[in-house]
C-alpha atoms as an extended CHARMM CRD file, in Angstrom:
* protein
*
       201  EXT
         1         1  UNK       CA              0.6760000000      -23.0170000000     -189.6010000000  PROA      1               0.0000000000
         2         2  UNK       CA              0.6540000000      -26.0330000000     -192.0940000000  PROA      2               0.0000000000
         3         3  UNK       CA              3.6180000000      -28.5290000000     -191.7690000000  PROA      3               0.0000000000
         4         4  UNK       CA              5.6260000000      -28.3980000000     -195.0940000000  PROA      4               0.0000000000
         5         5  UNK       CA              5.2610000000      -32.4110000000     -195.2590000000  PROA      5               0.0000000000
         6         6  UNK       CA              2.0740000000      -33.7340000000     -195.4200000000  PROA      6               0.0000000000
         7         7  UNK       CA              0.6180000000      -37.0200000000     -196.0760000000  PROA      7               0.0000000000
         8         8  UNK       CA             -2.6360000000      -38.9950000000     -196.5320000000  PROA      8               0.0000000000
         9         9  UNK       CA             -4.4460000000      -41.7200000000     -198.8310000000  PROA      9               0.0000000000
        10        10  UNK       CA             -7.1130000000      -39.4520000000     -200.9300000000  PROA      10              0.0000000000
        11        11  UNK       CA             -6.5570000000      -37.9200000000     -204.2070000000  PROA      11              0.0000000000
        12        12  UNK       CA             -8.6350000000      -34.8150000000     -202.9470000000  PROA      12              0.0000000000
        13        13  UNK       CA             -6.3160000000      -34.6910000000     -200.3800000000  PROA      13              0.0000000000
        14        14  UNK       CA             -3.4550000000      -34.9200000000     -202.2960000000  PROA      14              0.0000000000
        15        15  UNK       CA             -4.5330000000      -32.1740000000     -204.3010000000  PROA      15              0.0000000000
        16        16  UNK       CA             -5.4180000000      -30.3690000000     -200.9310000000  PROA      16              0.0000000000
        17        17  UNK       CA             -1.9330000000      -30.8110000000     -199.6040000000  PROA      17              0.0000000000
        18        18  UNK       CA             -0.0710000000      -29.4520000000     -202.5500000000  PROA      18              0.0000000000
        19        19  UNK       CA             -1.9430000000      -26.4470000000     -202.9670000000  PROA      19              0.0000000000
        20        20  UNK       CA             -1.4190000000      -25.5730000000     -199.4870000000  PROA      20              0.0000000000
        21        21  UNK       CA              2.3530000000      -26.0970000000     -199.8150000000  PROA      21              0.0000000000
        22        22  UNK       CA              1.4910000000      -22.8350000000     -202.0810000000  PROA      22              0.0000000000
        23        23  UNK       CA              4.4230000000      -24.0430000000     -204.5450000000  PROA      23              0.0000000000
        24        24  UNK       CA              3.1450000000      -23.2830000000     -208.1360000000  PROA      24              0.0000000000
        25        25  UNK       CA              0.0670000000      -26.0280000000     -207.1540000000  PROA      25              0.0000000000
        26        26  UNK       CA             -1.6120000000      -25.9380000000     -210.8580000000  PROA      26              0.0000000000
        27        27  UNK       CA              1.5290000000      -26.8240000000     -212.4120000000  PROA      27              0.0000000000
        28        28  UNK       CA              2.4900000000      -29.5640000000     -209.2700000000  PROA      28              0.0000000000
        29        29  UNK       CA             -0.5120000000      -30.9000000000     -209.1090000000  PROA      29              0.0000000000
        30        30  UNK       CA             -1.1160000000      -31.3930000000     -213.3340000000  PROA      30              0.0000000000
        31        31  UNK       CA              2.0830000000      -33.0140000000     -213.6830000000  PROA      31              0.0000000000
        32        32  UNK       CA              1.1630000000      -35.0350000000     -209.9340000000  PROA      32              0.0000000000
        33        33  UNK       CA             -2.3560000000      -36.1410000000     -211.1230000000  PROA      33              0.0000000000
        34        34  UNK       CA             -1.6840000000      -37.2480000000     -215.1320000000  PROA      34              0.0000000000
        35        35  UNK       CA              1.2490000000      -39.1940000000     -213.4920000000  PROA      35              0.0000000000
        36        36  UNK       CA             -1.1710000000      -41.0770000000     -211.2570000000  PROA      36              0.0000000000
        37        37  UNK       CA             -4.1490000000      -41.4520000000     -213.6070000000  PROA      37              0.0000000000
        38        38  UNK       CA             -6.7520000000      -43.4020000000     -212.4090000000  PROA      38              0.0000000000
        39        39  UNK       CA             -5.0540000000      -45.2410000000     -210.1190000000  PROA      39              0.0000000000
        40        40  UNK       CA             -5.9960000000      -44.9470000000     -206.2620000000  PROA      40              0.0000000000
        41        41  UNK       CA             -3.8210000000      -43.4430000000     -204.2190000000  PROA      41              0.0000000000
        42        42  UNK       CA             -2.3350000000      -45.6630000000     -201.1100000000  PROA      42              0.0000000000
        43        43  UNK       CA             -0.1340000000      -43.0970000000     -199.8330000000  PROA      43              0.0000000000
        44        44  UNK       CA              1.4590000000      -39.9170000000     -200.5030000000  PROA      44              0.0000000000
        45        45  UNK       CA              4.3880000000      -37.2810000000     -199.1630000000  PROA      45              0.0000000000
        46        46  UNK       CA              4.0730000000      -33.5780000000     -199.7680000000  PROA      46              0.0000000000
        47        47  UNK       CA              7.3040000000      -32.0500000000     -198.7040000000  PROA      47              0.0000000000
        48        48  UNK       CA              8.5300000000      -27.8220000000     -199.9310000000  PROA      48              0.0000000000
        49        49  UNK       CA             12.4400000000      -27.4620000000     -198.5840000000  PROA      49              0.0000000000
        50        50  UNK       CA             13.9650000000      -23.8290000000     -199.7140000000  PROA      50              0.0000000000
        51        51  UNK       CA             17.5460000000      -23.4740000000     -200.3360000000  PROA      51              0.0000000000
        52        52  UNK       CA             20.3890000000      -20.9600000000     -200.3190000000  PROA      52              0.0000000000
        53        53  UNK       CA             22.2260000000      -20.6670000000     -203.1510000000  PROA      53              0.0000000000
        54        54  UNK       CA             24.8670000000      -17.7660000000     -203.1440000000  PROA      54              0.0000000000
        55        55  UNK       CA             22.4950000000      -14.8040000000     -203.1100000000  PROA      55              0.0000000000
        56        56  UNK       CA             19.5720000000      -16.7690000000     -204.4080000000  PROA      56              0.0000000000
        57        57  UNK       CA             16.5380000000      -18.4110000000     -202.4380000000  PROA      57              0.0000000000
        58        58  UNK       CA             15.2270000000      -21.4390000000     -204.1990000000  PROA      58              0.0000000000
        59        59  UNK       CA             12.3040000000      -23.5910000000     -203.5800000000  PROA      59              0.0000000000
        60        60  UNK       CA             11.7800000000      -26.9170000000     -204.2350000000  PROA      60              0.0000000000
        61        61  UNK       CA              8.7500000000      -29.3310000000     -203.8390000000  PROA      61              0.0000000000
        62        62  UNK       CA              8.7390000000      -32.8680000000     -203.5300000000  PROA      62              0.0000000000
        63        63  UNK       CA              5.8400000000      -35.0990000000     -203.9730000000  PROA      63              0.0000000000
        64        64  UNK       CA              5.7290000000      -39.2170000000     -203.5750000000  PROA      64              0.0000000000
        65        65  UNK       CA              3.0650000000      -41.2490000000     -204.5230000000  PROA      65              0.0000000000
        66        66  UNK       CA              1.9570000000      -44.3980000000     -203.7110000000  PROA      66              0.0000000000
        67        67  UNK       CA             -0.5880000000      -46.7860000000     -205.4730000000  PROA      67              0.0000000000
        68        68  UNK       CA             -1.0180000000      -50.6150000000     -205.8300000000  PROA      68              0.0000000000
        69        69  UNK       CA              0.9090000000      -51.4620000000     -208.5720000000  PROA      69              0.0000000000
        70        70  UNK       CA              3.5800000000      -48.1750000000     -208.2820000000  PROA      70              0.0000000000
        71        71  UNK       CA              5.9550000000      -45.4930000000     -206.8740000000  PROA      71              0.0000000000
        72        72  UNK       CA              5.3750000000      -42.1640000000     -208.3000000000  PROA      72              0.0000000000
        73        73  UNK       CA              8.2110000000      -39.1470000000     -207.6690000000  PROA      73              0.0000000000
        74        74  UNK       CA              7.4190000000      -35.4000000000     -208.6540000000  PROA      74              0.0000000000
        75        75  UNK       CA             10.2670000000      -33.1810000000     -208.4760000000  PROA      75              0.0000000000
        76        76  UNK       CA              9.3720000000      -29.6190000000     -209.2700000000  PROA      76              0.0000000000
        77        77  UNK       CA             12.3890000000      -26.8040000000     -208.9750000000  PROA      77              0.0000000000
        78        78  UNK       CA             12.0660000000      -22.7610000000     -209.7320000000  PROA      78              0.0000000000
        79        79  UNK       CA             14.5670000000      -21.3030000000     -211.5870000000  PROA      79              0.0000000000
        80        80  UNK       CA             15.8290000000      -17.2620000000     -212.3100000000  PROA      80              0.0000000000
        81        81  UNK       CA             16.3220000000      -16.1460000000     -215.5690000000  PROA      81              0.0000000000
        82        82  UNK       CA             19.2820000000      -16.4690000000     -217.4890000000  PROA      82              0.0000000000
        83        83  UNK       CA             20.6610000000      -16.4230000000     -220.8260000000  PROA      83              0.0000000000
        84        84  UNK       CA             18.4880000000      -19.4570000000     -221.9990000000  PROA      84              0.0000000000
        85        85  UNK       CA             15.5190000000      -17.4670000000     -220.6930000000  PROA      85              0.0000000000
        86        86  UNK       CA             14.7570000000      -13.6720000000     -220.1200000000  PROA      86              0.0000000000
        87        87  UNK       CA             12.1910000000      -14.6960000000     -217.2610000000  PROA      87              0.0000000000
        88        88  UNK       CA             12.0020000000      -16.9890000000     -214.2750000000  PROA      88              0.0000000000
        89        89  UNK       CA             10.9240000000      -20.8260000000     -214.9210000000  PROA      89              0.0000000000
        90        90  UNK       CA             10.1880000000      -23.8410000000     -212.9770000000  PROA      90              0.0000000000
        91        91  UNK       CA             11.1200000000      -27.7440000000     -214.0980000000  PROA      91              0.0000000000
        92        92  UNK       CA              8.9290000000      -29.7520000000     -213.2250000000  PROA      92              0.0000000000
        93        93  UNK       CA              9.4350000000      -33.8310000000     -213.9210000000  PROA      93              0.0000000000
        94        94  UNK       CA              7.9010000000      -37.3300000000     -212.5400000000  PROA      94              0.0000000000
        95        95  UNK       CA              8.9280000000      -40.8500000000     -212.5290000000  PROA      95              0.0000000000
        96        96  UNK       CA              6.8990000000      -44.3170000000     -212.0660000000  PROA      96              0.0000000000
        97        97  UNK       CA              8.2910000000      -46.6730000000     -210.8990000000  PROA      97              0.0000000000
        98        98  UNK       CA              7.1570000000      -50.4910000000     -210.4360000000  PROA      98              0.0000000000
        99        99  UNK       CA              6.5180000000      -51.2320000000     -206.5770000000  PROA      99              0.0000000000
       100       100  UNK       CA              8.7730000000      -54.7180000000     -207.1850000000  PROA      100             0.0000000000
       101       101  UNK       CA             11.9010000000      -52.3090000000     -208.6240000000  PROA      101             0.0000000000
       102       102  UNK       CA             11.9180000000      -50.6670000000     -205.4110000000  PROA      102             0.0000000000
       103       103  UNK       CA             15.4810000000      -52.3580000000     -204.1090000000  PROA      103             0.0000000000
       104       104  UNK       CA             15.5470000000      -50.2970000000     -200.8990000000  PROA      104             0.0000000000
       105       105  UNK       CA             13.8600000000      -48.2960000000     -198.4740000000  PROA      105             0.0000000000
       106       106  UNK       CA             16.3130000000      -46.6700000000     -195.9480000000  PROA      106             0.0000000000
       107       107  UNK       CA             14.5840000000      -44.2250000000     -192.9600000000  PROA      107             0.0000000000
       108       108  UNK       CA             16.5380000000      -43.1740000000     -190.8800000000  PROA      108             0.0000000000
       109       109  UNK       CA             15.9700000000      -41.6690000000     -187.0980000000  PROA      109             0.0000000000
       110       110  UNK       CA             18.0410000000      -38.9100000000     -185.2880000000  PROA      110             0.0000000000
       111       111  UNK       CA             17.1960000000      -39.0890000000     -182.0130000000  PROA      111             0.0000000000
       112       112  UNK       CA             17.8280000000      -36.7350000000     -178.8340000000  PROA      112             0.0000000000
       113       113  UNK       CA             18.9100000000      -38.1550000000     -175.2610000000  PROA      113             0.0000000000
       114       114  UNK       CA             18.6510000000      -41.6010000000     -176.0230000000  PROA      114             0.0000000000
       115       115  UNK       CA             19.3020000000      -42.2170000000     -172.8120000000  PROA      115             0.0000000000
       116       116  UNK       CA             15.7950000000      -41.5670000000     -171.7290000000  PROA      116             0.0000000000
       117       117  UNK       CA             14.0450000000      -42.4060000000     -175.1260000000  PROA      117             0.0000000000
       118       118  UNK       CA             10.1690000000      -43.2320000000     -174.9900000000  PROA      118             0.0000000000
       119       119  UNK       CA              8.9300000000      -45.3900000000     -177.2930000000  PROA      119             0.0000000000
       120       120  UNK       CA              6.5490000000      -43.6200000000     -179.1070000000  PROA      120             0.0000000000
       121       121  UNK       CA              8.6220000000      -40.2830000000     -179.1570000000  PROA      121             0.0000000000
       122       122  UNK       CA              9.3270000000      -38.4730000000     -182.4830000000  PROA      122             0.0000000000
       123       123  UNK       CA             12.6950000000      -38.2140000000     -184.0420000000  PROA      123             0.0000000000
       124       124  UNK       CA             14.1220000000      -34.8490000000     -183.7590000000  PROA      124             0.0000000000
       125       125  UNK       CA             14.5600000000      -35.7850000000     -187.8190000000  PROA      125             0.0000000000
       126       126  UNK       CA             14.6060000000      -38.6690000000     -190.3180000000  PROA      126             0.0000000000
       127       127  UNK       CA             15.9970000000      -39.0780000000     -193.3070000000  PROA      127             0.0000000000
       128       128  UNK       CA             14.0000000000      -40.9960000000     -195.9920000000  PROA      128             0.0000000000
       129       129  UNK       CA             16.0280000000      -43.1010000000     -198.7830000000  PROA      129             0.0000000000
       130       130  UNK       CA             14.6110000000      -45.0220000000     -201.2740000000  PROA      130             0.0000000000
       131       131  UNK       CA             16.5770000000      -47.2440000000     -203.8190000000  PROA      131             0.0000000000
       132       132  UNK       CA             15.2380000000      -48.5010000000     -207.3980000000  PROA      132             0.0000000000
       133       133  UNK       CA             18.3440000000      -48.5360000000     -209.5950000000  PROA      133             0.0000000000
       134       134  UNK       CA             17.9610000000      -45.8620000000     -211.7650000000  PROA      134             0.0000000000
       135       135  UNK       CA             21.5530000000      -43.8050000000     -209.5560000000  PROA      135             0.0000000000
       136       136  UNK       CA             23.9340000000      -45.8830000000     -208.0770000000  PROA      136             0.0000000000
       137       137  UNK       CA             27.2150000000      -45.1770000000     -205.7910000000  PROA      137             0.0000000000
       138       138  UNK       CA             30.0820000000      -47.1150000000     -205.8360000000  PROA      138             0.0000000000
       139       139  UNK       CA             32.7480000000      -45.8940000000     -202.5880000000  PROA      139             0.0000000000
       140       140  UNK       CA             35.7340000000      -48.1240000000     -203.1560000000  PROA      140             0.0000000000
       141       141  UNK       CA             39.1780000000      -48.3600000000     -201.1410000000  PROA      141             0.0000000000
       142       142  UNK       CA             42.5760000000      -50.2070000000     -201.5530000000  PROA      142             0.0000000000
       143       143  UNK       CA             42.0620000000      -53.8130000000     -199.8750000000  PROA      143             0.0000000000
       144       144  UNK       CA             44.2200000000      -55.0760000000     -197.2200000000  PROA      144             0.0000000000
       145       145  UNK       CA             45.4290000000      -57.9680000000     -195.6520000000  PROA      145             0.0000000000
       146       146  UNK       CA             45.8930000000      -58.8150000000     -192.0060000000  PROA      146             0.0000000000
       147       147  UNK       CA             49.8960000000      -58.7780000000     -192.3590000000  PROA      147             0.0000000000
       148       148  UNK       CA             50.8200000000      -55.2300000000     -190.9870000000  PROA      148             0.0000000000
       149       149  UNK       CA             54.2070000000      -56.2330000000     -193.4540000000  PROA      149             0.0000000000
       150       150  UNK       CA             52.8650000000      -56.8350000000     -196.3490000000  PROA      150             0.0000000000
       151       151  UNK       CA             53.2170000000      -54.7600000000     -199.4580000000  PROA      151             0.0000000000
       152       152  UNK       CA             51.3310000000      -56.6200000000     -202.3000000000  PROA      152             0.0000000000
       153       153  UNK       CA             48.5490000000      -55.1220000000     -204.0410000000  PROA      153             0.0000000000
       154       154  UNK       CA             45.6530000000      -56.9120000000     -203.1860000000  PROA      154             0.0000000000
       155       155  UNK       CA             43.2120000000      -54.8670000000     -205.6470000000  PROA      155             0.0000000000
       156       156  UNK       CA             40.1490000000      -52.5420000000     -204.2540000000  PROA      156             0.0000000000
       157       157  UNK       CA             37.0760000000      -53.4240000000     -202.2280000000  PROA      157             0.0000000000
       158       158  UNK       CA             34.0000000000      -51.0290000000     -201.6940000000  PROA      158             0.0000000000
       159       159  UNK       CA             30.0930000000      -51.5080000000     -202.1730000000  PROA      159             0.0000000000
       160       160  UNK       CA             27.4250000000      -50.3180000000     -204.6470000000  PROA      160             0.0000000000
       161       161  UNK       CA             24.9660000000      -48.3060000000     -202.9380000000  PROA      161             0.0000000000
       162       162  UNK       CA             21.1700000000      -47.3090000000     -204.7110000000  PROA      162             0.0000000000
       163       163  UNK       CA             20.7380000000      -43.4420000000     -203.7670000000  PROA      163             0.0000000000
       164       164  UNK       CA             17.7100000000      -42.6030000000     -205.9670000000  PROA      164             0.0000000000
       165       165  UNK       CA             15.7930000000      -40.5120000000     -203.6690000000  PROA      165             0.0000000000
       166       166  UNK       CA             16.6160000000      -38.6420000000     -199.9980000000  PROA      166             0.0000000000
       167       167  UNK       CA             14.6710000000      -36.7860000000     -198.2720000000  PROA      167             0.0000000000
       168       168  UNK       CA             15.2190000000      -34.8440000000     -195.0440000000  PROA      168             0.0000000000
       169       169  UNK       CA             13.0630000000      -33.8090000000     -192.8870000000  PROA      169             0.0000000000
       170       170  UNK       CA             13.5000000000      -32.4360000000     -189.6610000000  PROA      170             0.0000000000
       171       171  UNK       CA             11.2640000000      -31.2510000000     -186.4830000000  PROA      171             0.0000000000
       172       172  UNK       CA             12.7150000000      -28.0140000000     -185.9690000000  PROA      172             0.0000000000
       173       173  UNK       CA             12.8360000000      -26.8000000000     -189.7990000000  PROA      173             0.0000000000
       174       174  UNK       CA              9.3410000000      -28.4140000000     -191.2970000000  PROA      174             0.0000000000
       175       175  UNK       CA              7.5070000000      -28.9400000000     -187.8080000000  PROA      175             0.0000000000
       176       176  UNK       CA              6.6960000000      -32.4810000000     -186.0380000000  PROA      176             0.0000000000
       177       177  UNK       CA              3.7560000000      -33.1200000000     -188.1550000000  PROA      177             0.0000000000
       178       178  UNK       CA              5.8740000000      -33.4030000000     -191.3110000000  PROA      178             0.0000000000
       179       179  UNK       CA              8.3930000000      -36.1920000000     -189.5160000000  PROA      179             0.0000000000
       180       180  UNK       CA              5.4030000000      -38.0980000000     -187.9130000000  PROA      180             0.0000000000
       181       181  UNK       CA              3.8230000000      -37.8890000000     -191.5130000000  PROA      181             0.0000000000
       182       182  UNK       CA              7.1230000000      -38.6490000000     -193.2230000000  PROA      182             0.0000000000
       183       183  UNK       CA              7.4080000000      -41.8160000000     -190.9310000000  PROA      183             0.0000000000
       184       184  UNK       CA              3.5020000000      -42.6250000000     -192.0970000000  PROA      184             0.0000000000
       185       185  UNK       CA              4.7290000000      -43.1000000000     -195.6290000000  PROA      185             0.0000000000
       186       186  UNK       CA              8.2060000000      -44.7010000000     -195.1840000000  PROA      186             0.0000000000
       187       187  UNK       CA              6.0390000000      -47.3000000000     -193.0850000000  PROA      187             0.0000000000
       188       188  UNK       CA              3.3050000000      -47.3310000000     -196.3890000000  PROA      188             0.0000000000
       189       189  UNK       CA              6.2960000000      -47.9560000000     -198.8880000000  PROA      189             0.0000000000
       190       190  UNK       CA              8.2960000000      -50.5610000000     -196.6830000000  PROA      190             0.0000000000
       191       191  UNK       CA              4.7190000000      -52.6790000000     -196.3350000000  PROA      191             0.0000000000
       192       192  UNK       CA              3.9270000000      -52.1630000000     -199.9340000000  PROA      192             0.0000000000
       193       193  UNK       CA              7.6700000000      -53.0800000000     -200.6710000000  PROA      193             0.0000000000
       194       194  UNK       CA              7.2210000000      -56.4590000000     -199.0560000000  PROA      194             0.0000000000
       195       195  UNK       CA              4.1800000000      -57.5310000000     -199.9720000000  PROA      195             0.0000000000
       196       196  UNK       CA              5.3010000000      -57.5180000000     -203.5310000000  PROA      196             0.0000000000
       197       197  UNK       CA              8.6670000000      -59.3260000000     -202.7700000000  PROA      197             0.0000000000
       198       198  UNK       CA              6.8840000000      -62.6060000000     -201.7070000000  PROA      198             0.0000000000
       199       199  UNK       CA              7.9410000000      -64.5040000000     -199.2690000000  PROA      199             0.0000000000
       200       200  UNK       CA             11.2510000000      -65.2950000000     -198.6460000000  PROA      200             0.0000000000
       201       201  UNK       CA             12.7190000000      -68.7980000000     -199.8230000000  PROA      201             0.0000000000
């Protein structure tokens, strides 16, 4: 059985890898491939994830890109019919963005028995977060002092977070090749990330 995530640095292969995710592939892989052009590909992440919503089952594909200059997300989503349209549709958008916009690049690992980790071991399931400033989440709370007895208002304190992208992926619902190829590309970006930001002064 294919894992749902997939990764690798061909455009064949990225073509490869989204028509076996068997998610509407013409229509993925159009939108995927005119976003790209003729760039070459460094890097890419296939990943399907199907939800429950009430009664409905929904599917929804996922595909990042990577080139030299780059970031490319594909969202594509399926949608039942309602009183906009008679039949069933599917959305499907992209987004470039500029390697040197890319503010963050979160992964992280969930790990079992840590206790008696091996290097080299896969997470039972990352989480992949990637920040570029197009959403941003601001969690603020009343500031304090250090005076258990005072009253005063001493305004609100929080922190802006950059939440563009998650993804989850996890060993026991999209197999252990989709996390070890998940880690493959968070490694890619984070390198590619870097490289761009020059060194620091």
């Amino acid at each position: 059985m294919d894992p749902m995530a997939k990764s690798g640095t061909t455009t064949q292969g990225l073509r490869t890898a989204i028509e076996r995710s068997g998610y509407y592939p013409a229509l993925v892989a159009e939108a995927v491939e005119a976003a790209v052009g003729g760039e070459p590909i460094s890097s890419y992440l296939v990943h399907q994830e199907t939800t429950f919503d009430s009664n409905e089952v929904r599917r929804h594909v996922t595909v990042l890109v990577l080139t030299g200059n780059r970031f490319i997300v594909s969202h594509t989503d399926e949608q039942a019919a309602d009183a906009g349209s008679p039949s069933p549709y599917a959305t499907t958008s992209t987004e470039s963005v500029k390697i040197g916009a890319i503010s963050s690049v979160v992964l992280s690992r969930v790990v079992a028995n840590p206790e008696s980790y091996t290097p080299g071991t896969l997470p039972r399931e990352v989480v992949l977060t990637i920040g570029w400033g197009a959403v941003s989440r601001i969690d603020l709370e009343p500031a304090a002092c250090g005076d258990p007895n005072c009253d005063s208002d001493h305004g609100y304190t929080g922190n802006s977070t950059a939440d563009d992208l998650s993804l989850r992926v996890s060993e026991a619902g999209d197999g252990p090749e989709a996390v070890r190829q998940t880690l493959l590309f968070a490694q890619a970006l984070s390198e590619a990330t870097a490289a761009t930001s020059g060194p620091a002064r």
